[in-house]
Tab-separated table of C-alpha atoms and ligand atoms in Angstrom:
chain	number	residue	atom	x	y	z
A	1451	UNK	CA	34.575	-12.552	31.960
A	1452	UNK	CA	31.802	-9.520	32.422
A	1453	UNK	CA	28.896	-9.691	29.892
A	1454	UNK	CA	26.548	-6.881	29.199
A	1455	UNK	CA	23.852	-7.564	27.153
A	1456	UNK	CA	21.476	-4.785	28.041
A	1457	UNK	CA	17.911	-4.625	25.783
A	1458	UNK	CA	19.295	-7.586	23.819
A	1459	UNK	CA	16.320	-9.942	22.974
A	1460	UNK	CA	16.912	-13.503	23.712
A	1461	UNK	CA	14.643	-16.288	22.695
A	1462	UNK	CA	15.489	-19.664	24.952
A	1463	UNK	CA	13.392	-22.487	24.557
A	1464	UNK	CA	12.694	-25.212	26.906
A	1465	UNK	CA	13.285	-22.645	29.410
A	1466	UNK	CA	10.507	-23.125	32.051
A	1467	UNK	CA	13.158	-25.900	33.742
A	1468	UNK	CA	16.287	-27.098	34.372
A	1469	UNK	CA	19.096	-25.724	31.575
A	1470	UNK	CA	17.160	-23.688	29.805
A	1471	UNK	CA	15.566	-21.984	33.468
A	1472	UNK	CA	19.294	-21.383	34.033
A	1473	UNK	CA	20.193	-19.911	30.728
A	1474	UNK	CA	17.354	-17.381	31.297
A	1475	UNK	CA	18.603	-16.695	34.774
A	1476	UNK	CA	22.407	-15.700	33.740
A	1477	UNK	CA	21.584	-13.913	30.604
A	1478	UNK	CA	18.219	-11.940	32.912
A	1479	UNK	CA	21.343	-10.835	34.834
A	1480	UNK	CA	23.209	-9.184	32.140
A	1481	UNK	CA	20.165	-6.466	31.227
A	1482	UNK	CA	19.077	-8.773	28.426
A	1483	UNK	CA	15.114	-9.106	27.855
A	1484	UNK	CA	13.875	-13.035	27.615
A	1485	UNK	CA	11.167	-14.762	25.935
A	1486	UNK	CA	10.883	-17.884	27.862
A	1487	UNK	CA	9.805	-20.573	25.436
A	1488	UNK	CA	7.730	-23.700	27.195
A	1489	UNK	CA	5.642	-26.534	25.719
A	1490	UNK	CA	3.136	-27.532	28.534
A	1491	UNK	CA	4.338	-26.871	32.352
A	1492	UNK	CA	2.756	-23.297	32.621
A	1493	UNK	CA	3.251	-23.173	36.334
A	1494	UNK	CA	6.842	-23.637	36.028
A	1495	UNK	CA	7.328	-21.612	33.009
A	1496	UNK	CA	5.276	-18.380	35.481
A	1497	UNK	CA	8.058	-19.648	38.252
A	1498	UNK	CA	11.006	-19.219	35.735
A	1499	UNK	CA	9.579	-16.012	34.511
A	1500	UNK	CA	9.121	-14.267	38.001
A	1501	UNK	CA	12.623	-15.758	38.905
A	1502	UNK	CA	14.557	-13.826	36.312
A	1503	UNK	CA	16.352	-10.477	37.472
A	1504	UNK	CA	15.107	-7.290	35.668
A	1505	UNK	CA	12.076	-6.327	33.264
A	1506	UNK	CA	11.133	-7.037	30.169
A	1507	UNK	CA	10.465	-10.671	30.134
A	1508	UNK	CA	7.787	-12.511	28.522
A	1509	UNK	CA	6.969	-16.401	28.409
A	1510	UNK	CA	5.362	-18.077	25.248
A	1511	UNK	CA	3.794	-21.231	25.172
A	1512	UNK	CA	4.992	-23.009	21.632
A	1513	UNK	CA	5.303	-26.493	20.582
A	1514	UNK	CA	8.667	-26.229	18.955
A	1515	UNK	CA	8.305	-28.906	16.633
A	1516	UNK	CA	5.542	-27.351	15.412
A	1517	UNK	CA	6.694	-25.218	12.281
A	1518	UNK	CA	3.377	-23.202	12.004
A	1519	UNK	CA	3.186	-22.233	15.523
A	1520	UNK	CA	7.112	-21.659	15.819
A	1521	UNK	CA	6.486	-19.479	12.630
A	1522	UNK	CA	3.196	-17.122	13.741
A	1523	UNK	CA	4.747	-17.022	17.344
A	1524	UNK	CA	8.491	-15.803	16.447
A	1525	UNK	CA	7.258	-12.681	14.700
A	1526	UNK	CA	4.996	-11.846	17.696
A	1527	UNK	CA	7.844	-12.627	20.019
A	1528	UNK	CA	10.153	-9.934	17.534
A	1529	UNK	CA	7.110	-7.728	17.702
A	1530	UNK	CA	5.693	-7.615	21.074
A	1531	UNK	CA	9.645	-7.541	22.470
A	1532	UNK	CA	11.210	-5.376	19.817
A	1533	UNK	CA	13.888	-7.520	18.495
A	1534	UNK	CA	15.720	-10.944	18.277
A	1535	UNK	CA	18.950	-10.835	19.091
A	1536	UNK	CA	20.066	-14.169	19.999
A	1537	UNK	CA	18.044	-17.898	19.961
A	1538	UNK	CA	19.032	-20.600	22.431
A	1539	UNK	CA	17.421	-23.947	20.802
A	1540	UNK	CA	17.843	-25.935	24.508
A	1541	UNK	CA	13.931	-28.092	24.066
A	1542	UNK	CA	14.551	-31.557	24.088
A	1543	UNK	CA	12.929	-34.991	25.389
A	1544	UNK	CA	14.500	-38.337	25.500
A	1545	UNK	CA	12.348	-41.231	24.607
A	1546	UNK	CA	14.566	-44.367	25.681
A	1547	UNK	CA	13.868	-47.635	24.583
A	1548	UNK	CA	16.256	-50.301	22.859
A	1549	UNK	CA	16.454	-50.551	18.972
A	1550	UNK	CA	13.761	-53.748	18.743
A	1551	UNK	CA	11.251	-52.297	21.355
A	1552	UNK	CA	11.446	-48.942	19.937
A	1553	UNK	CA	7.773	-47.702	18.535
A	1554	UNK	CA	7.763	-45.225	15.634
A	1555	UNK	CA	5.985	-42.926	17.280
A	1556	UNK	CA	9.144	-42.831	20.175
A	1557	UNK	CA	11.601	-42.325	17.185
A	1558	UNK	CA	9.451	-39.764	15.922
A	1559	UNK	CA	8.339	-37.647	19.085
A	1560	UNK	CA	12.493	-37.414	19.726
A	1561	UNK	CA	13.347	-36.680	16.591
A	1562	UNK	CA	10.495	-33.935	15.824
A	1563	UNK	CA	11.058	-32.180	19.348
A	1564	UNK	CA	15.153	-32.487	19.377
A	1565	UNK	CA	15.905	-31.591	15.411
A	1566	UNK	CA	13.152	-30.502	13.656
A	1567	UNK	CA	12.783	-27.743	16.242
A	1568	UNK	CA	16.221	-26.739	15.730
A	1569	UNK	CA	15.112	-26.462	12.146
A	1570	UNK	CA	11.833	-24.358	12.844
A	1571	UNK	CA	13.375	-22.070	15.087
A	1572	UNK	CA	16.756	-21.184	13.489
A	1573	UNK	CA	15.038	-20.674	10.194
A	1574	UNK	CA	12.757	-18.136	11.572
A	1575	UNK	CA	15.928	-16.602	13.786
A	1576	UNK	CA	18.180	-16.337	10.893
A	1577	UNK	CA	15.028	-14.538	8.294
A	1578	UNK	CA	15.400	-11.798	11.184
A	1579	UNK	CA	18.842	-11.955	11.564
A	1580	UNK	CA	19.754	-11.451	8.325
A	1581	UNK	CA	17.795	-8.224	8.170
A	1582	UNK	CA	20.097	-7.106	11.032
A	1583	UNK	CA	23.243	-8.601	9.535
A	1584	UNK	CA	24.167	-9.934	13.132
A	1585	UNK	CA	23.474	-12.481	15.316
A	1586	UNK	CA	24.154	-15.293	17.203
A	1587	UNK	CA	22.345	-18.782	17.919
A	1588	UNK	CA	23.396	-21.556	20.159
A	1589	UNK	CA	22.135	-25.655	19.835
A	1590	UNK	CA	22.423	-27.701	22.823
A	1591	UNK	CA	23.503	-30.664	21.638
A	1592	UNK	CA	24.670	-33.812	23.819
A	1593	UNK	CA	27.932	-35.773	24.869
A	1594	UNK	CA	25.299	-38.281	23.392
A	1595	UNK	CA	25.124	-37.224	20.073
A	1596	UNK	CA	29.189	-37.436	20.103
A	1597	UNK	CA	29.572	-41.199	21.399
A	1598	UNK	CA	26.237	-42.809	21.177
A	1599	UNK	CA	24.647	-45.111	23.586
A	1600	UNK	CA	22.454	-47.809	24.209
A	1601	UNK	CA	18.983	-47.327	24.369
A	1602	UNK	CA	19.220	-43.723	23.388
A	1603	UNK	CA	19.768	-44.282	19.247
A	1604	UNK	CA	16.471	-41.762	18.502
A	1605	UNK	CA	18.251	-38.817	20.878
A	1606	UNK	CA	21.857	-39.739	19.769
A	1607	UNK	CA	20.535	-39.646	16.072
A	1608	UNK	CA	18.942	-36.178	16.969
A	1609	UNK	CA	21.593	-34.734	18.888
A	1610	UNK	CA	24.193	-35.461	15.860
A	1611	UNK	CA	21.771	-34.186	13.294
A	1612	UNK	CA	22.392	-30.810	15.267
A	1613	UNK	CA	25.713	-30.711	15.033
A	1614	UNK	CA	25.548	-31.539	11.087
A	1615	UNK	CA	22.975	-28.514	10.332
A	1616	UNK	CA	24.892	-26.408	12.739
A	1617	UNK	CA	27.870	-25.977	10.553
A	1618	UNK	CA	25.788	-26.059	7.459
A	1619	UNK	CA	23.979	-22.664	8.655
A	1620	UNK	CA	27.469	-21.556	10.063
A	1621	UNK	CA	28.514	-21.681	6.426
A	1622	UNK	CA	25.165	-20.293	4.811
A	1623	UNK	CA	25.064	-17.010	6.691
A	1624	UNK	CA	28.642	-16.185	8.031
A	1625	UNK	CA	29.236	-13.814	5.575
A	1626	UNK	CA	26.168	-12.178	7.465
A	1627	UNK	CA	27.836	-11.645	10.581
A	1628	UNK	CA	25.493	-14.407	12.071
A	1629	UNK	CA	27.293	-16.604	14.086
A	1630	UNK	CA	25.827	-20.851	14.988
A	1631	UNK	CA	27.570	-22.943	17.500
A	1632	UNK	CA	26.906	-26.021	19.395
A	1633	UNK	CA	27.147	-26.843	23.235
A	1634	UNK	CA	27.616	-30.657	24.307
A	1635	UNK	CA	26.529	-31.080	27.827
A	1636	UNK	CA	27.539	-34.356	29.271
A	1637	UNK	CA	25.889	-35.107	32.734
A	1638	UNK	CA	24.014	-32.426	33.745
A	1639	UNK	CA	21.463	-31.804	37.260
A	1640	UNK	CA	18.173	-31.436	35.831
A	1641	UNK	CA	14.776	-33.276	35.879
A	1642	UNK	CA	16.302	-35.223	32.835
A	1643	UNK	CA	18.714	-36.861	35.037
A	1644	UNK	CA	17.136	-36.814	38.167
A	1645	UNK	CA	15.157	-40.122	36.819
A	1646	UNK	CA	18.858	-41.770	37.437
A	1647	UNK	CA	19.146	-44.023	40.121
A	1648	UNK	CA	21.675	-43.227	42.659
A	1649	UNK	CA	24.115	-46.046	41.309
A	1650	UNK	CA	23.421	-44.977	38.033
A	1651	UNK	CA	24.699	-41.346	39.119
A	1652	UNK	CA	27.629	-42.705	40.685
A	1653	UNK	CA	28.542	-44.891	37.762
A	1654	UNK	CA	28.429	-41.709	35.505
A	1655	UNK	CA	30.367	-39.758	38.313
A	1656	UNK	CA	33.509	-41.958	38.483
A	1657	UNK	CA	33.836	-41.535	34.304
A	1658	UNK	CA	34.000	-37.925	34.492
A	1659	UNK	CA	37.447	-36.942	34.973
A	1660	UNK	CA	36.606	-33.935	36.923
A	1661	UNK	CA	34.819	-35.962	39.514
A	1662	UNK	CA	31.045	-34.882	39.544
A	1663	UNK	CA	27.709	-34.140	38.108
A	1664	UNK	CA	27.461	-30.491	35.749
A	1665	UNK	CA	25.292	-27.715	37.182
A	1666	UNK	CA	23.038	-26.040	34.417
A	1667	UNK	CA	24.883	-22.761	35.189
A	1668	UNK	CA	27.685	-24.275	33.602
A	1669	UNK	CA	26.045	-24.583	30.040
A	1670	UNK	CA	24.692	-21.054	30.587
A	1671	UNK	CA	28.154	-19.866	31.181
A	1672	UNK	CA	29.078	-21.608	27.728
A	1673	UNK	CA	26.038	-19.810	26.208
A	1674	UNK	CA	26.665	-16.346	27.375
A	1675	UNK	CA	30.356	-16.524	26.173
A	1676	UNK	CA	29.131	-17.832	22.673
A	1677	UNK	CA	26.669	-14.873	22.162
A	1678	UNK	CA	29.123	-12.262	23.137
A	1679	UNK	CA	31.848	-10.772	21.193
A	1680	UNK	CA	34.218	-12.724	23.254
A	1681	UNK	CA	33.405	-15.193	20.597
A	1682	UNK	CA	32.934	-13.188	17.645
A	1683	UNK	CA	36.032	-15.381	15.317
A	1684	UNK	CA	34.016	-18.565	16.849
A	1685	UNK	CA	31.255	-20.377	14.581
A	1686	UNK	CA	30.007	-23.386	13.486
A	1687	UNK	CA	31.887	-25.410	16.486
A	1688	UNK	CA	30.650	-27.255	19.662
A	1689	UNK	CA	31.474	-26.640	22.734
A	1690	UNK	CA	31.893	-29.378	25.468
A	1691	UNK	CA	30.828	-28.473	28.784
A	1692	UNK	CA	30.870	-32.405	30.340
A	1693	UNK	CA	33.946	-32.166	32.880
A	1694	UNK	CA	35.750	-34.076	30.121
A	1695	UNK	CA	33.770	-37.276	29.922
A	1696	UNK	CA	34.138	-36.711	26.059
A	1697	UNK	CA	36.995	-35.069	24.332
A	1698	UNK	CA	37.209	-34.719	20.555
B	1723	LIG	N1	20.442	-32.501	31.553
B	1723	LIG	C1	21.520	-33.082	31.133
B	1723	LIG	O1	22.235	-33.840	31.430
B	1723	LIG	C2	21.694	-32.800	29.233
B	1723	LIG	C3	23.151	-33.458	29.118
B	1723	LIG	C4	22.904	-33.478	27.322
B	1723	LIG	C5	22.359	-32.397	26.641
B	1723	LIG	N2	21.292	-31.990	27.383
B	1723	LIG	C6	20.166	-31.213	26.767
B	1723	LIG	O2	20.261	-30.325	27.306
B	1723	LIG	C7	18.460	-29.683	26.947
B	1723	LIG	C8	17.727	-29.145	28.329
B	1723	LIG	O3	17.791	-30.302	29.118
B	1723	LIG	P1	17.337	-30.300	30.575
B	1723	LIG	O4	17.939	-31.630	31.160
B	1723	LIG	O5	17.251	-29.102	31.195
B	1723	LIG	O6	15.477	-31.111	30.038
B	1723	LIG	P2	14.426	-30.833	31.107
B	1723	LIG	O7	14.649	-30.024	32.570
B	1723	LIG	O8	13.293	-32.180	30.908
B	1723	LIG	O9	13.469	-29.569	30.244
B	1723	LIG	C9	13.208	-29.719	28.964
B	1723	LIG	C10	12.956	-28.654	28.962
B	1723	LIG	O10	12.641	-28.514	27.506
B	1723	LIG	C11	10.982	-28.125	26.860
B	1723	LIG	N3	10.221	-28.861	26.292
B	1723	LIG	C12	9.801	-30.213	25.583
B	1723	LIG	N4	9.232	-30.679	24.717
B	1723	LIG	C13	9.192	-28.940	24.135
B	1723	LIG	C14	8.103	-29.065	22.664
B	1723	LIG	N5	7.947	-29.533	21.923
B	1723	LIG	N6	8.247	-27.528	22.651
B	1723	LIG	C15	8.587	-26.462	23.524
B	1723	LIG	N7	9.333	-27.036	24.792
B	1723	LIG	C16	9.730	-28.326	24.874
B	1723	LIG	C17	10.388	-28.643	28.245
B	1723	LIG	O11	9.091	-27.565	28.632
B	1723	LIG	P3	8.315	-27.955	29.927
B	1723	LIG	O12	8.266	-27.713	31.126
B	1723	LIG	O13	6.292	-27.220	29.094
B	1723	LIG	O14	7.512	-29.213	29.817
B	1723	LIG	C18	11.083	-28.113	29.538
B	1723	LIG	O15	11.197	-26.612	29.410
B	1723	LIG	C19	17.823	-30.594	26.405
B	1723	LIG	O16	18.084	-30.354	24.614
B	1723	LIG	C20	18.794	-31.794	26.449
B	1723	LIG	O17	18.921	-32.545	25.472
B	1723	LIG	C21	20.508	-32.187	28.994
């Protein structure tokens, strides 16, 4: 499958590291112009930007949980980059704890960063895309949003929420040729999974039918597909990129 996104503007949240960085890199190889969004790690964002292929990319420091910041910055992105074709809502955090030890701020941080951010960013993207009568939005959820996981009730709720949100907006905007889909990764190599012990990783691998932890590029490939015309008749769906860990 050959992808050609020449001169398309792709906004990727959480593109300074891990999966978001791989998504940005893969899009840049197809001629797209990337808006690399990050929260705090300026050095990582600069490195990610420098490693992109092609030209015309820019980085933006935006806390995607902050609706005002998203509103102002997305208007800037659109005017500075000359368009707004695809949005990948990828930024996410974990703050794990069993329920009785989970503080209200742990709950709020994860829900706001992972779920409210998707509302904030999608609202602005849809506003731009409605005028163009085209666009594709991909929301990165997680296998944990489908299965649940002890110690991750906040994360699971945020990721399950993304799936319901995506289906609802997919119906709202389908007549305008705007598509929204989710990708639900299983366990993928990144800073988020590097913190697991070898023992924890081996336990996970034993449960994965394809027998390994996934690569960020595996998620990126699914993203390219969901933004391309190869998926023109697909909306409101969740594509599982998990080595067979969960099948629905
Ligand atoms: N890794 C996995 O196994 C896995 C599995 C399933 C789903 N996922 C999902 O995939 C996505 C990416 O995960 P990852 O493993 O690549 O994570 P990661 O390596 O920890 O990177 C997280 C990214 O999100 C950004 N970010 C965090 N809070 C933000 C905020 N408030 N505003 C803007 N950006 C923010 C970070 O920016 P800074 O660099 O500035 O901090 C960073 O670029 C997440 O949504 C995660 O839940 C991951």
